[in-house]
PDB file of C-alpha atoms and ligand atoms in Angstrom:
ATOM      1  CA  MET A   1      31.528 174.667 223.073  1.00 76.00           C
ATOM      2  CA  VAL A   2      29.977 176.992 225.188  1.00 85.00           C
ATOM      3  CA  SER A   3      30.668 175.776 228.847  1.00 91.00           C
ATOM      4  CA  ASP A   4      27.992 175.240 231.397  1.00 93.00           C
ATOM      5  CA  PHE A   5      28.565 178.458 233.300  1.00 94.00           C
ATOM      6  CA  ARG A   6      28.375 180.545 230.245  1.00 92.00           C
ATOM      7  CA  LYS A   7      25.373 178.625 229.078  1.00 94.00           C
ATOM      8  CA  LYS A   8      23.512 179.410 232.312  1.00 94.00           C
ATOM      9  CA  LYS A   9      24.239 182.939 231.572  1.00 94.00           C
ATOM     10  CA  LEU A  10      23.096 183.161 227.997  1.00 94.00           C
ATOM     11  CA  LEU A  11      19.908 180.986 228.793  1.00 95.00           C
ATOM     12  CA  PHE A  12      19.226 183.693 231.381  1.00 92.00           C
ATOM     13  CA  LEU A  13      19.882 186.177 229.064  1.00 91.00           C
ATOM     14  CA  HIS A  14      17.527 184.500 226.554  1.00 95.00           C
ATOM     15  CA  ARG A  15      14.908 184.711 229.147  1.00 93.00           C
ATOM     16  CA  PHE A  16      15.446 188.387 229.680  1.00 88.00           C
ATOM     17  CA  PHE A  17      14.800 189.296 226.081  1.00 90.00           C
ATOM     18  CA  ASP A  18      11.774 186.919 225.964  1.00 94.00           C
ATOM     19  CA  LYS A  19       9.527 189.532 227.288  1.00 91.00           C
ATOM     20  CA  ASP A  20       6.301 187.612 226.778  1.00 93.00           C
ATOM     21  CA  ALA A  21       7.714 184.496 228.035  1.00 95.00           C
ATOM     22  CA  SER A  22       6.617 182.394 224.903  1.00 97.00           C
ATOM     23  CA  GLY A  23       9.883 180.459 225.287  1.00 97.00           C
ATOM     24  CA  ALA A  24      11.362 182.365 222.120  1.00 98.00           C
ATOM     25  CA  VAL A  25      12.765 185.644 221.354  1.00 97.00           C
ATOM     26  CA  GLU A  26      10.712 187.385 218.632  1.00 97.00           C
ATOM     27  CA  LYS A  27      10.037 190.624 217.189  1.00 97.00           C
ATOM     28  CA  GLN A  28       7.164 191.284 219.804  1.00 97.00           C
ATOM     29  CA  ASP A  29       9.489 191.048 222.556  1.00 94.00           C
ATOM     30  CA  PHE A  30      11.301 193.874 221.349  1.00 93.00           C
ATOM     31  CA  GLU A  31       8.482 196.049 220.920  1.00 95.00           C
ATOM     32  CA  GLN A  32       7.279 195.212 224.293  1.00 93.00           C
ATOM     33  CA  ALA A  33      10.546 196.069 225.600  1.00 90.00           C
ATOM     34  CA  ALA A  34      10.569 199.238 223.705  1.00 91.00           C
ATOM     35  CA  GLU A  35       6.778 199.906 225.339  1.00 93.00           C
ATOM     36  CA  ASN A  36       7.997 199.353 228.696  1.00 89.00           C
ATOM     37  CA  ILE A  37      11.197 201.453 228.421  1.00 87.00           C
ATOM     38  CA  SER A  38       8.984 204.420 227.056  1.00 92.00           C
ATOM     39  CA  LYS A  39       6.766 203.796 229.981  1.00 91.00           C
ATOM     40  CA  LEU A  40       9.507 204.024 232.468  1.00 86.00           C
ATOM     41  CA  ARG A  41      10.673 207.076 230.947  1.00 86.00           C
ATOM     42  CA  GLY A  42       7.543 208.837 230.360  1.00 92.00           C
ATOM     43  CA  TRP A  43       8.104 209.060 226.548  1.00 93.00           C
ATOM     44  CA  LYS A  44       4.607 209.211 224.372  1.00 95.00           C
ATOM     45  CA  GLN A  45       3.865 207.895 220.749  1.00 93.00           C
ATOM     46  CA  GLY A  46       4.867 211.105 218.602  1.00 94.00           C
ATOM     47  CA  ASP A  47       8.020 211.812 220.980  1.00 96.00           C
ATOM     48  CA  ALA A  48      11.323 211.512 219.391  1.00 95.00           C
ATOM     49  CA  LYS A  49      12.614 209.647 221.970  1.00 92.00           C
ATOM     50  CA  TYR A  50       9.946 207.123 221.796  1.00 95.00           C
ATOM     51  CA  LYS A  51      10.605 206.570 218.046  1.00 96.00           C
ATOM     52  CA  GLU A  52      14.295 206.601 218.625  1.00 93.00           C
ATOM     53  CA  THR A  53      13.582 203.679 221.234  1.00 91.00           C
ATOM     54  CA  PHE A  54      11.722 201.687 218.882  1.00 94.00           C
ATOM     55  CA  ASP A  55      13.739 202.224 215.936  1.00 93.00           C
ATOM     56  CA  THR A  56      17.096 201.210 217.803  1.00 91.00           C
ATOM     57  CA  LEU A  57      15.445 197.905 219.366  1.00 91.00           C
ATOM     58  CA  LEU A  58      13.970 196.870 215.955  1.00 94.00           C
ATOM     59  CA  LYS A  59      17.245 197.098 214.446  1.00 91.00           C
ATOM     60  CA  VAL A  60      18.713 194.952 217.037  1.00 90.00           C
ATOM     61  CA  TRP A  61      16.117 192.571 216.323  1.00 93.00           C
ATOM     62  CA  SER A  62      16.527 192.510 213.024  1.00 93.00           C
ATOM     63  CA  ASP A  63      20.357 191.952 213.157  1.00 90.00           C
ATOM     64  CA  LEU A  64      19.768 189.400 215.747  1.00 92.00           C
ATOM     65  CA  GLU A  65      17.109 187.740 213.679  1.00 94.00           C
ATOM     66  CA  ARG A  66      19.521 187.646 210.780  1.00 92.00           C
ATOM     67  CA  VAL A  67      22.445 185.789 212.582  1.00 90.00           C
ATOM     68  CA  ALA A  68      20.617 183.845 214.968  1.00 93.00           C
ATOM     69  CA  ASP A  69      17.270 182.827 213.233  1.00 96.00           C
ATOM     70  CA  ALA A  70      18.598 179.612 211.495  1.00 96.00           C
ATOM     71  CA  ASP A  71      15.465 177.900 210.282  1.00 98.00           C
ATOM     72  CA  LYS A  72      14.051 181.616 209.382  1.00 97.00           C
ATOM     73  CA  ASP A  73      10.654 181.035 211.470  1.00 98.00           C
ATOM     74  CA  GLY A  74      10.865 184.547 212.956  1.00 98.00           C
ATOM     75  CA  SER A  75      11.635 183.411 216.480  1.00 98.00           C
ATOM     76  CA  VAL A  76      15.063 182.601 217.972  1.00 97.00           C
ATOM     77  CA  THR A  77      14.801 179.592 220.277  1.00 98.00           C
ATOM     78  CA  ALA A  78      17.092 178.741 223.055  1.00 97.00           C
ATOM     79  CA  ASP A  79      18.759 176.208 220.849  1.00 96.00           C
ATOM     80  CA  GLU A  80      19.482 178.651 218.297  1.00 96.00           C
ATOM     81  CA  TRP A  81      20.517 181.170 220.683  1.00 94.00           C
ATOM     82  CA  ILE A  82      22.972 178.994 222.214  1.00 93.00           C
ATOM     83  CA  ALA A  83      24.062 177.933 218.487  1.00 91.00           C
ATOM     84  CA  MET A  84      24.871 181.407 217.693  1.00 89.00           C
ATOM     85  CA  TRP A  85      27.376 181.927 220.634  1.00 86.00           C
ATOM     86  CA  ASP A  86      28.935 178.700 220.137  1.00 83.00           C
ATOM     87  CA  ALA A  87      29.793 179.900 216.856  1.00 83.00           C
ATOM     88  CA  PHE A  88      30.814 183.272 218.620  1.00 77.00           C
ATOM     89  CA  ALA A  89      33.117 181.659 220.722  1.00 73.00           C
ATOM     90  CA  GLN A  90      34.907 179.904 218.088  1.00 76.00           C
ATOM     91  CA  ASN A  91      35.469 183.225 216.431  1.00 75.00           C
ATOM     92  CA  PRO A  92      35.413 185.901 218.833  1.00 68.00           C
ATOM     93  CA  SER A  93      36.558 188.629 216.277  1.00 71.00           C
ATOM     94  CA  SER A  94      33.021 188.053 214.416  1.00 71.00           C
ATOM     95  CA  ALA A  95      30.934 190.165 216.985  1.00 71.00           C
ATOM     96  CA  HIS A  96      27.914 190.928 215.652  1.00 78.00           C
ATOM     97  CA  ALA A  97      26.573 194.484 214.962  1.00 82.00           C
ATOM     98  CA  TRP A  98      23.696 193.886 217.295  1.00 84.00           C
ATOM     99  CA  GLN A  99      25.734 193.086 220.081  1.00 84.00           C
ATOM    100  CA  SER A 100      27.406 196.643 220.079  1.00 85.00           C
ATOM    101  CA  GLU A 101      23.990 198.140 219.132  1.00 84.00           C
ATOM    102  CA  TYR A 102      22.378 196.752 222.144  1.00 86.00           C
ATOM    103  CA  CYS A 103      25.503 197.390 224.600  1.00 91.00           C
ATOM    104  CA  LYS A 104      25.507 201.210 223.412  1.00 91.00           C
ATOM    105  CA  PHE A 105      21.476 201.043 224.063  1.00 88.00           C
ATOM    106  CA  ILE A 106      21.720 199.651 227.434  1.00 90.00           C
ATOM    107  CA  PHE A 107      24.070 201.883 228.566  1.00 95.00           C
ATOM    108  CA  ARG A 108      22.529 205.154 227.251  1.00 89.00           C
ATOM    109  CA  LEU A 109      19.079 203.787 228.769  1.00 88.00           C
ATOM    110  CA  GLN A 110      20.530 203.589 232.024  1.00 92.00           C
ATOM    111  CA  ASP A 111      22.463 206.868 231.913  1.00 93.00           C
ATOM    112  CA  ALA A 112      19.543 208.949 232.616  1.00 89.00           C
ATOM    113  CA  THR A 113      21.116 212.092 233.127  1.00 91.00           C
ATOM    114  CA  GLY A 114      23.358 211.746 230.193  1.00 93.00           C
ATOM    115  CA  ASP A 115      26.885 212.819 231.796  1.00 95.00           C
ATOM    116  CA  GLY A 116      28.498 209.396 230.199  1.00 97.00           C
ATOM    117  CA  ALA A 117      28.485 207.268 233.686  1.00 97.00           C
ATOM    118  CA  ILE A 118      25.712 205.242 235.454  1.00 97.00           C
ATOM    119  CA  ASP A 119      25.325 205.370 239.328  1.00 97.00           C
ATOM    120  CA  ASN A 120      23.384 202.707 241.225  1.00 97.00           C
ATOM    121  CA  GLU A 121      20.219 204.630 241.191  1.00 95.00           C
ATOM    122  CA  GLU A 122      20.112 204.872 237.264  1.00 94.00           C
ATOM    123  CA  PHE A 123      20.945 201.427 237.097  1.00 96.00           C
ATOM    124  CA  SER A 124      18.459 199.781 239.429  1.00 94.00           C
ATOM    125  CA  THR A 125      15.656 201.948 238.094  1.00 89.00           C
ATOM    126  CA  VAL A 126      16.196 200.190 234.772  1.00 88.00           C
ATOM    127  CA  CYS A 127      16.589 196.596 236.136  1.00 90.00           C
ATOM    128  CA  VAL A 128      13.235 196.791 238.078  1.00 87.00           C
ATOM    129  CA  SER A 129      11.525 197.867 235.028  1.00 80.00           C
ATOM    130  CA  PHE A 130      12.742 194.644 233.507  1.00 78.00           C
ATOM    131  CA  GLY A 131      11.330 192.741 236.654  1.00 81.00           C
ATOM    132  CA  ARG A 132      14.301 192.632 238.830  1.00 86.00           C
ATOM    133  CA  SER A 133      14.094 193.212 242.159  1.00 92.00           C
ATOM    134  CA  LYS A 134      15.367 196.615 243.652  1.00 94.00           C
ATOM    135  CA  GLU A 135      17.542 194.863 246.341  1.00 95.00           C
ATOM    136  CA  GLU A 136      19.154 192.499 244.076  1.00 94.00           C
ATOM    137  CA  ALA A 137      19.611 195.206 241.234  1.00 95.00           C
ATOM    138  CA  VAL A 138      21.696 197.441 244.164  1.00 96.00           C
ATOM    139  CA  SER A 139      23.734 194.648 245.087  1.00 95.00           C
ATOM    140  CA  ALA A 140      24.607 193.768 241.651  1.00 96.00           C
ATOM    141  CA  PHE A 141      25.713 197.195 240.801  1.00 97.00           C
ATOM    142  CA  GLN A 142      27.929 197.281 243.592  1.00 96.00           C
ATOM    143  CA  LYS A 143      29.755 193.975 242.445  1.00 96.00           C
ATOM    144  CA  MET A 144      30.022 195.348 238.947  1.00 96.00           C
ATOM    145  CA  SER A 145      31.081 198.892 239.730  1.00 97.00           C
ATOM    146  CA  LYS A 146      33.774 197.067 242.140  1.00 96.00           C
ATOM    147  CA  GLY A 147      32.302 199.499 244.912  1.00 95.00           C
ATOM    148  CA  LYS A 148      32.755 202.562 243.269  1.00 97.00           C
ATOM    149  CA  SER A 149      29.726 204.812 243.026  1.00 97.00           C
ATOM    150  CA  THR A 150      29.767 205.120 239.189  1.00 98.00           C
ATOM    151  CA  VAL A 151      30.641 202.778 235.915  1.00 98.00           C
ATOM    152  CA  SER A 152      31.800 204.881 232.891  1.00 98.00           C
ATOM    153  CA  TRP A 153      30.999 203.854 229.266  1.00 97.00           C
ATOM    154  CA  THR A 154      34.451 202.432 228.798  1.00 96.00           C
ATOM    155  CA  GLU A 155      34.022 200.338 231.859  1.00 97.00           C
ATOM    156  CA  PHE A 156      30.616 199.100 230.954  1.00 96.00           C
ATOM    157  CA  GLN A 157      31.819 197.995 227.386  1.00 93.00           C
ATOM    158  CA  GLU A 158      34.562 195.885 229.286  1.00 93.00           C
ATOM    159  CA  LEU A 159      32.051 194.551 231.618  1.00 95.00           C
ATOM    160  CA  TRP A 160      29.653 193.591 228.478  1.00 91.00           C
ATOM    161  CA  ARG A 161      32.736 191.670 227.162  1.00 87.00           C
ATOM    162  CA  GLU A 162      33.394 190.180 230.410  1.00 90.00           C
ATOM    163  CA  PHE A 163      29.462 188.979 230.734  1.00 91.00           C
ATOM    164  CA  PHE A 164      29.967 186.838 227.438  1.00 87.00           C
ATOM    165  CA  ALA A 165      33.399 185.648 228.082  1.00 85.00           C
ATOM    166  CA  ALA A 166      34.012 184.955 231.511  1.00 88.00           C
ATOM    167  CA  GLU A 167      34.082 181.498 233.262  1.00 91.00           C
ATOM    168  CA  ASP A 168      34.781 182.938 236.511  1.00 94.00           C
ATOM    169  CA  PRO A 169      31.523 183.332 238.715  1.00 93.00           C
ATOM    170  CA  SER A 170      32.628 186.155 240.829  1.00 92.00           C
ATOM    171  CA  ALA A 171      33.744 188.196 237.470  1.00 95.00           C
ATOM    172  CA  PRO A 172      32.175 191.833 237.945  1.00 96.00           C
ATOM    173  CA  GLY A 173      30.690 191.466 234.218  1.00 96.00           C
ATOM    174  CA  ASN A 174      28.546 188.849 235.310  1.00 96.00           C
ATOM    175  CA  TYR A 175      26.161 191.421 237.218  1.00 96.00           C
ATOM    176  CA  ILE A 176      25.350 193.494 234.398  1.00 95.00           C
ATOM    177  CA  PHE A 177      22.018 192.518 233.972  1.00 93.00           C
ATOM    178  CA  GLY A 178      21.046 193.135 237.404  1.00 93.00           C
ATOM    179  CA  THR A 179      21.386 189.563 238.951  1.00 88.00           C
ATOM    180  CA  SER A 180      23.794 186.954 239.764  1.00 78.00           C
ATOM    181  CA  ALA A 181      21.258 184.169 239.513  1.00 75.00           C
ATOM    182  CA  PHE A 182      23.322 181.747 237.377  1.00 77.00           C
TER     183      PHE A 182
HETATM  184 CA1   CA B 201       8.933 185.730 222.980  1.00 83.92          CA
HETATM  185 CA1   CA B 202      13.941 180.065 214.674  1.00 83.92          CA
END
């Protein structure tokens, strides 16, 4: 079973994905996210980056749908989402492709300068575009970076794993989505 603390984090992430606040995660949420990201970065329809962003997010959605949408109705409810993570907790070696795809995507999105590390400015810009407050994001970055000015790709992958696994409310990985509101 997923503990109450981890369930809170997972439900936060479910709401984070549910861009249109319909109560479930669907394909249109990923399209909306791709649209928001393109707007943030100034990519227009026809740009290579615009297409890459849509392609990547729709790939993440189709992998997620395959493993989480138990009743195959095209939407991943909070119950289906938690059930997927329950199964994952029982067999952690079964990490799904969408998780590593999405981890890589989020890191590359935040790493605006492409130097293989993210700083507080890059991190909080993306968090704000996803609806977090700037202040909250800046403080979240300080906690996840343990006071350092940047987070490398290797460190980010470890923080990512920690978000899903940690039972400790003060674990740095809890902050990677720009909040500590669990
Ligand atoms: Ca939705
Ligand atoms: Ca469903």
